[in-house]
C-alpha positions in Angstrom: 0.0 0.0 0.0 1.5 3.5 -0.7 1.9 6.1 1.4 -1.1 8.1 -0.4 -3.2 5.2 -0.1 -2.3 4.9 3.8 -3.3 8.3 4.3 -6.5 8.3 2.3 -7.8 5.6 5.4 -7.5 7.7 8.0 -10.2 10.9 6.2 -12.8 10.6 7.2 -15.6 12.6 5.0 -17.1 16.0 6.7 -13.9 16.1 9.4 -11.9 19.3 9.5 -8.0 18.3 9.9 -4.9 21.1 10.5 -2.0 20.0 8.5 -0.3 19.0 11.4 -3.6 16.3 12.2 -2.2 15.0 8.5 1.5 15.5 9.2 0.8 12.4 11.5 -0.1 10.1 8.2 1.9 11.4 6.1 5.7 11.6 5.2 5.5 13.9 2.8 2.6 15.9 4.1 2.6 18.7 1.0 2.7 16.7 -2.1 0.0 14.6 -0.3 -2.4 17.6 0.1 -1.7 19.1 -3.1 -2.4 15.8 -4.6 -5.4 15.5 -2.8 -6.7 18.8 -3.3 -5.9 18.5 -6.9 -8.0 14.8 -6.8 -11.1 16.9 -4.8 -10.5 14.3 -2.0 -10.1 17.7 0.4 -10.5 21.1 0.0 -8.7 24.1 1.3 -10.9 25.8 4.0 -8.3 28.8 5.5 -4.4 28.8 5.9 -3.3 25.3 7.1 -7.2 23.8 7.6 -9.0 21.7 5.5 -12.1 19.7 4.9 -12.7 16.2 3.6 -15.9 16.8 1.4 -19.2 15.0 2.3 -21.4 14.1 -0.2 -25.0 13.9 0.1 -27.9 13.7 -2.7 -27.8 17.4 -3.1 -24.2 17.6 -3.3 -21.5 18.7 -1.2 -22.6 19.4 2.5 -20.4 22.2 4.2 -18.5 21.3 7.2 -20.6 21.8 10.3 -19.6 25.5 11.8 -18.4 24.2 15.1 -15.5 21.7 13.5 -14.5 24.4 11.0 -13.8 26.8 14.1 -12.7 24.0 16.4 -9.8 23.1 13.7 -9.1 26.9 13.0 -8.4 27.3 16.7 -6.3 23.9 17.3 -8.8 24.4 20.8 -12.5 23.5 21.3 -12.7 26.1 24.6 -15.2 28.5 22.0 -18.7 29.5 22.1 -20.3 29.8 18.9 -23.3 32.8 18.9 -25.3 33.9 16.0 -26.5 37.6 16.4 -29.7 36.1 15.6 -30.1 34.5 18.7 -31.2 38.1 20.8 -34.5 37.3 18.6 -35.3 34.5 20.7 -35.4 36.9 23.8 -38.5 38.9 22.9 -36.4 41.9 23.9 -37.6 43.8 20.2 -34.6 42.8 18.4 -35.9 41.1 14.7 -32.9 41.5 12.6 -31.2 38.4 11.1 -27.4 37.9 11.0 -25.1 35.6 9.0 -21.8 36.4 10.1 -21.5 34.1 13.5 -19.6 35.6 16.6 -17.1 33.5 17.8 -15.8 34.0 21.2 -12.6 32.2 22.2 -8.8 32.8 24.0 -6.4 32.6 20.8 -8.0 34.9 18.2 -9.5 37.8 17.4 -10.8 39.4 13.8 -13.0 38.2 10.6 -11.7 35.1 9.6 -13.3 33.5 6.4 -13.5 29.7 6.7 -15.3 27.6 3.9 -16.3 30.7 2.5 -18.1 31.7 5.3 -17.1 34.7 7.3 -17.1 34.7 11.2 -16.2 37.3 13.6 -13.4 36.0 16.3 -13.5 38.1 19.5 -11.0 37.1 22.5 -12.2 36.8 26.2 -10.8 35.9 29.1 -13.5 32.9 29.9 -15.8 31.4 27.6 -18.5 29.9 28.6 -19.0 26.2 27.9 -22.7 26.5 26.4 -25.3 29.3 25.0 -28.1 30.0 27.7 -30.6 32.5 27.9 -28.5 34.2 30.5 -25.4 34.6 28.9 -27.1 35.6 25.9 -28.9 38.6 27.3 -25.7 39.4 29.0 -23.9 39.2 25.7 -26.9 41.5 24.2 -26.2 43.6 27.0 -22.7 44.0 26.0 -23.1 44.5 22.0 -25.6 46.5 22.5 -23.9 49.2 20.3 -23.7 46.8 17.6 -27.3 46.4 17.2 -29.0 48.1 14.4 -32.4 48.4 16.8 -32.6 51.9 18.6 -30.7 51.0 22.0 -33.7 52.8 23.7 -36.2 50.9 23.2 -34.1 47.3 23.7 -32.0 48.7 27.2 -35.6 49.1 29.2 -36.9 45.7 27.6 -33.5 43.4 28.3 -33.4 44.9 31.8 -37.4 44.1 32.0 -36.3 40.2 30.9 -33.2 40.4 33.2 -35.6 40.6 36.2 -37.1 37.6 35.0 -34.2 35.3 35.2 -32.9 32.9 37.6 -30.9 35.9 39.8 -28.3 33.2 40.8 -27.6 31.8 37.0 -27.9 35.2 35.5 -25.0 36.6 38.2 -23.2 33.8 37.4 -23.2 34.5 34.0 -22.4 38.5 34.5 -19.5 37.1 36.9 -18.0 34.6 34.1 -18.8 36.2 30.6 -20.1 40.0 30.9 -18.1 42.8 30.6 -17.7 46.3 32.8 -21.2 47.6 30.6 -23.1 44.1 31.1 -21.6 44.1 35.2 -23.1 48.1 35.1 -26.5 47.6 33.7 -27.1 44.8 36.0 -26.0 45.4 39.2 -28.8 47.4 40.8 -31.2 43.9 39.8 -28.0 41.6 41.4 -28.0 43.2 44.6 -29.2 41.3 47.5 -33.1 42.0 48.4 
């Protein structure tokens, strides 16, 4: 078996590998992905990452969001958030986003992966998954960023802060928020 051969075994169609992952299989790790990106057997996905095509009956599926950022960071410590999601508050936010936030430790910019642009922002802690608290502290804290008038979504985020679990939602200002979120909230934190 050649050395090609060996390394087409260990793909595994819709996983996300850094060259290094193929550097294991390989030893000679660049004519192997150029001759595999030439033969469509992976495709280039950023700087160093790519992507063993799926197929499906509609054609090529795109890697799933969370293993294209996962290999792109060499670290799964991320939270993926869609801009989106403040809809789901009922806070009077409506518009829809497709450029997903990304919040991690190593980087921080736009980053296109797969074609598809996401927005890398750096923080201290991330938290491990999306609730309602940490997203209405995140709202909290982009609250500039928003296209909605700030005036009428401050009053109705504090209104749905109030409804919260006090202890998760502190909990979530204490881990995640920033010096606005940790503002905004304090005088509904403070003990009764």
């Amino acid at each position: 078996m050649t050395a090609l051969a060996e390394l087409k075994r260990h793909l595994r169609p819709g996983q996300v590998y850094r060259r290094k992952d193929i550097a294991r299989w390989s030893n000679a790790v660049d004519r192997h992905v150029r001759q595999l990106v030439c033969e469509g057997r992976l495709e280039k996905v950023s700087a160093g990452v790519y992507m063993v095509p799926r197929k499906t009956k509609f054609g090529p599926a795109p890697a799933k969001p969370e293993k294209l950022v996962e290999s792109f960071l060499g670290d799964d410590r991320f939270l993926v958030v869609s801009p989106s999601a403040f809809n789901g508050l009922g806070v009077g936010t409506t518009q829809l986003h497709n450029e997903p936030v990304v919040y991690n430790r190593k980087r921080h910019g736009r980053f296109k992966l797969d074609g598809r642009v996401f927005d890398f922002r750096l923080r201290p802690t991330v938290p491990k998954r999306l609730s309602k608290e940490v997203l209405l502290v995140d709202l909290l804290h982009n609250l500039d960023r928003l296209p909605e008038d700030k005036s009428v979504v401050l009053p109705r985020a504090l209104d749905k802060a109030r409804e919260m679990d006090r202890g998760r939602l502190a909990r979530a200002v204490k881990e995640f928020g920033s010096a606005r979120a940790e503002r905004l909230l304090a005088p509904l934190l403070q003990p009764a």
